[in-house]
Short mmCIF file of C-alpha atoms in Angstrom, two decimals:
data_model
loop_
_atom_site.label_atom_id
_atom_site.label_comp_id
_atom_site.label_asym_id
_atom_site.label_seq_id
_atom_site.Cartn_x
_atom_site.Cartn_y
_atom_site.Cartn_z
CA MET F 190 -26.23 -24.75 -17.42
CA ILE F 191 -25.43 -22.92 -14.18
CA ASN F 192 -27.00 -19.46 -14.16
CA ILE F 193 -25.01 -17.21 -11.87
CA THR F 194 -24.79 -13.57 -12.37
CA LEU F 195 -21.62 -11.30 -12.23
CA ARG F 196 -23.34 -9.33 -9.62
CA GLN F 197 -23.69 -12.40 -7.35
CA LEU F 198 -20.03 -13.06 -7.71
CA ARG F 199 -19.06 -9.51 -6.72
CA TYR F 200 -21.39 -9.91 -3.68
CA PHE F 201 -19.80 -13.10 -2.72
CA ASP F 202 -16.33 -11.72 -3.02
CA ALA F 203 -17.34 -8.71 -0.78
CA LEU F 204 -18.85 -11.01 1.78
CA ALA F 205 -15.65 -13.11 1.86
CA ARG F 206 -13.53 -10.01 2.33
CA HIS F 207 -15.58 -8.44 5.01
CA ARG F 208 -16.93 -11.57 6.73
CA HIS F 209 -20.01 -9.69 7.82
CA PHE F 210 -23.27 -9.22 5.92
CA GLY F 211 -23.89 -5.77 7.12
CA ARG F 212 -20.27 -4.47 6.10
CA ALA F 213 -20.44 -6.32 2.76
CA ALA F 214 -23.84 -4.86 1.97
CA GLU F 215 -22.64 -1.42 2.68
CA ALA F 216 -19.70 -1.94 0.47
CA CYS F 217 -21.83 -3.18 -2.37
CA ALA F 218 -24.42 -0.34 -1.81
CA ILE F 219 -27.34 -2.66 -1.35
CA SER F 220 -29.51 -3.72 1.68
CA GLN F 221 -28.39 -6.53 3.86
CA PRO F 222 -31.58 -8.64 3.18
CA ALA F 223 -31.07 -8.24 -0.59
CA LEU F 224 -27.41 -9.26 -0.11
CA SER F 225 -28.46 -12.45 1.76
CA MET F 226 -31.07 -13.38 -0.77
CA GLN F 227 -28.55 -13.19 -3.64
CA ILE F 228 -26.10 -15.38 -1.79
CA LYS F 229 -28.84 -17.87 -0.89
CA GLU F 230 -29.78 -18.10 -4.49
CA MET F 231 -26.19 -18.65 -5.36
CA GLU F 232 -26.05 -21.53 -3.08
CA GLU F 233 -29.16 -23.02 -4.41
CA VAL F 234 -27.91 -22.78 -8.03
CA LEU F 235 -24.56 -24.47 -7.14
CA GLY F 236 -25.99 -27.07 -4.86
CA GLY F 237 -23.72 -26.42 -2.04
CA VAL F 238 -23.39 -24.35 1.19
CA LEU F 239 -20.83 -21.49 0.85
CA LEU F 240 -21.10 -20.00 4.42
CA GLU F 241 -21.20 -21.01 8.02
CA ARG F 242 -23.43 -18.35 9.46
CA SER F 243 -23.38 -17.41 13.20
CA ALA F 244 -24.81 -14.37 15.09
CA ARG F 245 -21.53 -12.51 15.16
CA GLN F 246 -19.68 -13.49 12.22
CA ILE F 247 -19.51 -15.63 9.07
CA ALA F 248 -17.01 -18.28 7.81
CA LEU F 249 -16.51 -19.71 4.35
CA THR F 250 -17.06 -23.58 4.15
CA THR F 251 -14.41 -25.70 2.35
CA PHE F 252 -16.55 -25.39 -0.80
CA GLY F 253 -16.82 -21.64 -0.35
CA GLU F 254 -13.01 -21.18 0.01
CA GLU F 255 -12.38 -23.33 -3.17
CA LEU F 256 -15.17 -21.41 -5.01
CA LEU F 257 -13.67 -18.05 -3.98
CA LEU F 258 -10.46 -18.61 -5.71
CA ARG F 259 -12.29 -19.27 -8.99
CA VAL F 260 -14.57 -16.24 -8.35
CA ARG F 261 -11.79 -13.89 -7.95
CA ASP F 262 -10.05 -15.30 -11.15
CA ILE F 263 -13.32 -14.46 -13.02
CA LEU F 264 -13.72 -11.00 -11.50
CA ARG F 265 -10.04 -10.13 -12.31
CA SER F 266 -10.52 -11.24 -15.91
CA VAL F 267 -13.60 -9.23 -16.20
CA ASP F 268 -11.97 -6.10 -14.70
CA GLU F 269 -9.13 -6.49 -17.20
CA LEU F 270 -11.53 -6.60 -20.07
CA GLY F 271 -12.46 -2.97 -19.09
CA ASP F 272 -8.65 -2.13 -18.64
CA PHE F 273 -8.07 -3.64 -22.16
CA ALA F 274 -10.77 -1.35 -23.67
CA ARG F 275 -9.23 1.62 -21.84
CA ALA F 276 -5.63 0.76 -23.02
CA THR F 277 -6.70 1.15 -26.69
CA ARG F 278 -7.42 4.95 -26.05
CA ASP F 279 -4.81 7.62 -26.73
CA ARG F 280 -5.51 9.39 -23.54
CA LEU F 281 -5.68 8.44 -19.92
CA ALA F 282 -9.30 8.29 -18.78
CA GLY F 283 -11.68 6.39 -16.55
CA ARG F 284 -11.19 4.79 -13.07
CA LEU F 285 -7.66 4.49 -11.78
CA ARG F 286 -7.30 2.60 -8.43
CA VAL F 287 -4.12 3.61 -6.74
CA GLY F 288 -2.70 2.33 -3.46
CA MET F 289 0.01 3.98 -1.21
CA ILE F 290 1.73 3.16 1.80
CA PRO F 291 1.17 5.33 4.99
CA THR F 292 4.72 6.75 4.98
CA VAL F 293 4.29 8.05 1.59
CA ALA F 294 0.63 9.04 1.06
CA PRO F 295 0.32 12.10 3.30
CA TYR F 296 3.23 13.72 1.83
CA LEU F 297 3.20 12.60 -1.86
CA LEU F 298 -0.54 12.03 -2.54
CA PRO F 299 -1.79 15.66 -2.65
CA LYS F 300 0.84 16.67 -5.39
CA VAL F 301 0.10 13.57 -7.34
CA ILE F 302 -3.56 14.15 -7.37
CA GLU F 303 -3.07 17.71 -8.30
CA ASN F 304 -0.66 16.85 -11.29
CA LEU F 305 -2.92 13.96 -12.41
CA ALA F 306 -6.03 16.26 -12.49
CA ARG F 307 -4.09 18.93 -14.48
CA LEU F 308 -2.36 16.57 -16.98
CA HIS F 309 -5.18 13.98 -17.36
CA PRO F 310 -8.45 15.59 -16.29
CA GLU F 311 -10.44 12.53 -17.43
CA LEU F 312 -9.03 10.16 -14.91
CA ASP F 313 -11.38 9.22 -11.97
CA ILE F 314 -8.86 8.55 -9.20
CA HIS F 315 -9.61 6.13 -6.32
CA VAL F 316 -6.88 6.11 -3.49
CA ARG F 317 -6.40 3.48 -0.88
CA GLU F 318 -3.86 3.89 1.99
CA THR F 319 -2.74 0.81 3.87
CA LEU F 320 0.34 -1.38 4.57
CA THR F 321 2.48 -2.89 1.97
CA ALA F 322 1.42 -6.40 2.43
CA LYS F 323 -2.23 -5.47 1.87
CA LEU F 324 -1.45 -3.36 -1.13
CA ILE F 325 0.61 -6.12 -2.83
CA LYS F 326 -2.27 -8.61 -2.24
CA GLU F 327 -4.89 -6.20 -3.50
CA VAL F 328 -2.99 -5.40 -6.68
CA ALA F 329 -2.25 -9.05 -7.43
CA GLU F 330 -5.92 -9.88 -6.91
CA GLY F 331 -6.90 -7.07 -9.33
CA ARG F 332 -8.62 -4.90 -6.63
CA LEU F 333 -6.24 -2.15 -7.16
CA ASP F 334 -4.54 -1.10 -10.67
CA THR F 335 -1.28 -0.02 -9.10
CA ALA F 336 0.41 0.75 -5.75
CA ILE F 337 3.34 3.03 -4.60
CA VAL F 338 5.51 1.18 -2.06
CA ALA F 339 8.97 0.87 -0.92
CA LEU F 340 10.80 -1.79 -3.11
CA PRO F 341 11.31 -4.64 -3.42
CA ALA F 342 7.79 -6.02 -3.42
CA SER F 343 9.06 -9.48 -4.17
CA GLU F 344 5.77 -10.69 -5.75
CA PRO F 345 6.44 -12.77 -8.87
CA SER F 346 3.12 -11.72 -10.53
CA LEU F 347 3.87 -8.03 -10.24
CA THR F 348 5.99 -5.69 -12.39
CA GLU F 349 8.13 -3.38 -10.31
CA ILE F 350 9.65 -0.09 -11.39
CA ALA F 351 11.97 1.96 -9.27
CA LEU F 352 11.00 5.68 -9.21
CA PHE F 353 13.48 7.35 -6.94
CA GLN F 354 15.61 7.07 -3.81
CA GLU F 355 14.86 8.84 -0.61
CA ASN F 356 17.20 9.24 2.54
CA PHE F 357 16.22 8.76 6.16
CA LEU F 358 16.97 11.54 8.53
CA LEU F 359 17.51 11.42 12.33
CA VAL F 360 14.93 13.23 14.54
CA ARG F 361 16.11 14.18 17.96
CA HIS F 362 14.92 16.55 20.75
CA GLY F 363 15.26 20.20 19.76
CA GLU F 364 18.00 20.70 22.56
CA GLN F 365 20.34 18.37 20.64
CA GLU F 366 20.50 20.57 17.60
CA GLY F 367 24.06 20.74 16.47
CA THR F 368 25.44 17.87 18.63
CA PRO F 369 27.33 14.93 16.77
CA VAL F 370 25.07 12.57 14.78
CA PRO F 371 25.33 9.17 16.31
CA SER F 372 26.69 6.23 14.40
CA ARG F 373 24.30 3.40 13.71
CA GLU F 374 26.36 1.42 16.40
CA THR F 375 25.69 4.17 18.86
CA LEU F 376 21.96 4.44 17.69
CA ARG F 377 21.43 0.72 18.81
CA GLU F 378 22.14 1.85 22.31
CA MET F 379 19.48 4.77 22.29
CA LYS F 380 15.79 4.82 22.76
CA LEU F 381 14.74 4.22 19.17
CA LEU F 382 11.05 4.85 18.55
CA LEU F 383 9.56 2.83 15.84
CA LEU F 384 6.39 2.39 13.74
CA GLU F 385 4.40 -0.72 14.78
CA GLU F 386 4.85 -4.17 13.21
CA GLY F 387 3.52 -4.38 9.66
CA HIS F 388 5.12 -1.15 8.42
CA CYS F 389 7.92 -1.67 5.98
CA PHE F 390 9.62 1.52 7.33
CA ARG F 391 10.10 -0.20 10.64
CA ASP F 392 12.04 -2.92 8.95
CA GLN F 393 14.04 -0.52 7.07
CA ALA F 394 15.04 1.45 10.18
CA LEU F 395 15.98 -1.77 12.08
CA SER F 396 18.05 -2.80 9.06
CA PHE F 397 20.04 0.27 9.00
CA CYS F 398 20.78 -0.22 12.79
CA ASN F 399 21.63 -3.95 12.20
CA MET F 400 18.88 -4.90 14.54
CA ARG F 401 16.64 -7.09 12.33
CA THR F 402 17.38 -10.16 14.24
CA SER F 403 17.34 -8.54 17.64
CA PRO F 404 15.07 -5.44 17.78
CA PRO F 405 15.45 -3.06 20.67
CA ARG F 406 12.86 -2.74 23.60
CA GLU F 407 11.09 0.30 22.19
CA VAL F 408 9.51 2.77 24.41
CA LEU F 409 6.79 3.18 21.85
CA ASP F 410 5.27 1.34 18.75
CA ALA F 411 3.31 4.09 16.77
CA SER F 412 0.90 3.73 13.95
CA SER F 413 1.98 7.06 12.34
CA LEU F 414 5.18 9.19 11.75
CA SER F 415 3.46 12.12 13.39
CA THR F 416 3.10 10.35 16.67
CA LEU F 417 6.83 9.28 16.57
CA VAL F 418 7.95 12.93 16.02
CA GLN F 419 5.76 14.27 18.63
CA MET F 420 7.07 11.77 21.17
CA VAL F 421 10.54 12.77 20.29
CA GLY F 422 9.63 16.35 20.98
CA ALA F 423 8.48 15.16 24.36
CA GLY F 424 11.96 13.87 25.24
CA ILE F 425 11.12 10.17 25.05
CA GLY F 426 13.61 9.06 22.46
CA VAL F 427 14.87 9.47 18.84
CA THR F 428 13.42 8.22 15.58
CA LEU F 429 14.20 8.10 11.80
CA ILE F 430 11.72 9.58 9.13
CA PRO F 431 11.77 9.60 5.47
CA GLU F 432 12.94 12.90 3.90
CA MET F 433 9.55 13.72 2.27
CA ALA F 434 7.98 13.71 5.74
CA VAL F 435 10.25 16.19 7.41
CA GLU F 436 8.56 19.58 6.45
CA VAL F 437 5.07 18.25 7.49
CA GLU F 438 5.93 16.37 10.61
CA THR F 439 8.54 18.60 12.29
CA ARG F 440 6.83 22.03 11.87
CA SER F 441 4.83 21.70 15.17
CA ALA F 442 7.28 19.74 17.20
CA SER F 443 10.26 20.75 19.44
CA VAL F 444 12.74 18.62 17.40
CA SER F 445 15.96 18.90 15.46
CA VAL F 446 16.71 16.96 12.23
CA ALA F 447 20.26 15.78 11.23
CA ARG F 448 21.57 13.78 8.29
CA PHE F 449 23.65 10.73 8.89
CA LYS F 450 27.18 10.40 7.33
CA ASN F 451 27.47 8.73 3.98
CA PRO F 452 26.41 6.12 3.04
CA GLN F 453 23.07 7.41 4.29
CA PRO F 454 20.22 5.03 4.97
CA SER F 455 17.61 5.26 2.16
CA ARG F 456 14.73 3.50 0.48
CA THR F 457 13.70 3.07 -3.08
CA ILE F 458 10.18 4.20 -3.76
CA GLY F 459 8.47 2.55 -6.79
CA MET F 460 5.28 1.36 -8.46
CA VAL F 461 3.94 -2.18 -8.90
CA TRP F 462 1.23 -3.46 -11.15
CA ARG F 463 0.22 -6.89 -12.52
CA LYS F 464 2.32 -8.22 -15.20
CA THR F 465 -0.90 -9.16 -17.09
CA SER F 466 -2.40 -5.54 -16.75
CA PRO F 467 -3.50 -4.10 -20.08
CA LEU F 468 -2.71 -0.62 -18.61
CA ALA F 469 0.98 -1.10 -18.28
CA ARG F 470 1.77 1.68 -20.82
CA GLN F 471 -0.68 4.03 -19.15
CA LEU F 472 0.70 3.19 -15.77
CA LEU F 473 4.21 3.97 -16.94
CA GLN F 474 2.92 7.49 -17.90
CA ILE F 475 1.35 7.68 -14.28
CA SER F 476 4.91 6.89 -12.82
CA ASP F 477 6.37 9.82 -14.66
CA VAL F 478 3.75 12.01 -12.84
CA VAL F 479 4.65 10.54 -9.47
CA CYS F 480 8.34 11.37 -10.15
CA LEU F 481 7.38 14.91 -11.11
CA SER F 482 5.24 15.24 -8.00
CA ALA F 483 8.05 14.19 -5.85
CA GLY F 484 10.47 16.66 -7.58
CA LYS F 485 12.60 13.65 -8.53
CA LYS F 486 14.24 12.11 -11.65
CA ARG F 487 13.89 8.54 -12.13
CA GLY F 488 16.52 6.96 -10.21
CA ARG F 489 17.59 3.93 -12.17
CA PRO F 490 16.49 2.13 -15.39
CA ILE F 491 13.16 0.38 -15.24
CA SER F 492 14.67 -2.86 -16.14
CA GLU F 493 17.24 -2.82 -13.35
CA PRO F 494 16.32 -5.12 -10.36
CA VAL F 495 16.12 -3.51 -6.97
CA ALA F 496 18.52 -5.56 -4.61
CA ARG F 497 17.76 -4.15 -1.14
CA ARG F 498 15.27 -2.02 0.60
CA VAL F 499 17.90 -0.08 2.63
CA THR F 500 21.17 1.17 1.59
CA ALA F 501 23.14 1.17 4.65
#
């Protein structure tokens, strides 16, 4: 019988994610020599080499790549055992791993944490902020319990529920306050500042302007809405931001904010979790707290599919 510990499987998974012994050891809260020894013992038990080691980085062997898929299935199943036990409780308690996209987290997260702490004080909340693609992958792999993203996520293994709709607003230099709001056709001819590749909000803005297939030559690709707004204040161009970000991002910039004519560009904010998650009932309760925190009512029935990211 092969004698491999669950701890070794977690160490191997961390090493595969970080591709670096030092970073993996730090993530696992052990020393690098101890991690290296555990992986070496794992290779000896399995009778195969898992890693190609070099001075700067590591790579998985073909055997290591194939094993990783099985290891992650095992770890996901083990984590779901704990979720199953938690799901039998009448109250929300224990660890909750939540992901949020960067165009939501700074504006919604503080209120969500405040309300969860008040309504469900026994929850131990862990938050991860990153791009949609990474969040979807981590939820699907069991590294997150749920994520708050712009829908649709289009991942067959995940349940999606729509929470609320949110409009996009136009941000221009302060001197343009009160001037006519450009149409999306006119907007295509302006210097439109966008988030960098990988942000779903970038795709949504391009979709509204009908520029998905032929993006403009932007003056700036930014990693945050804050940078976009500050550059608009400096007179470089115009941008779109979600309504929830307006109060925070425009208070220290010389900009004006305007609404587009109906139908306004918008996005659907929702939650996703694994279809196999035993915590589905509890996560549905969490979704109600998210809506409460946003000051919104649920925009559409849970069972209703989301057809598009942007209403244009």
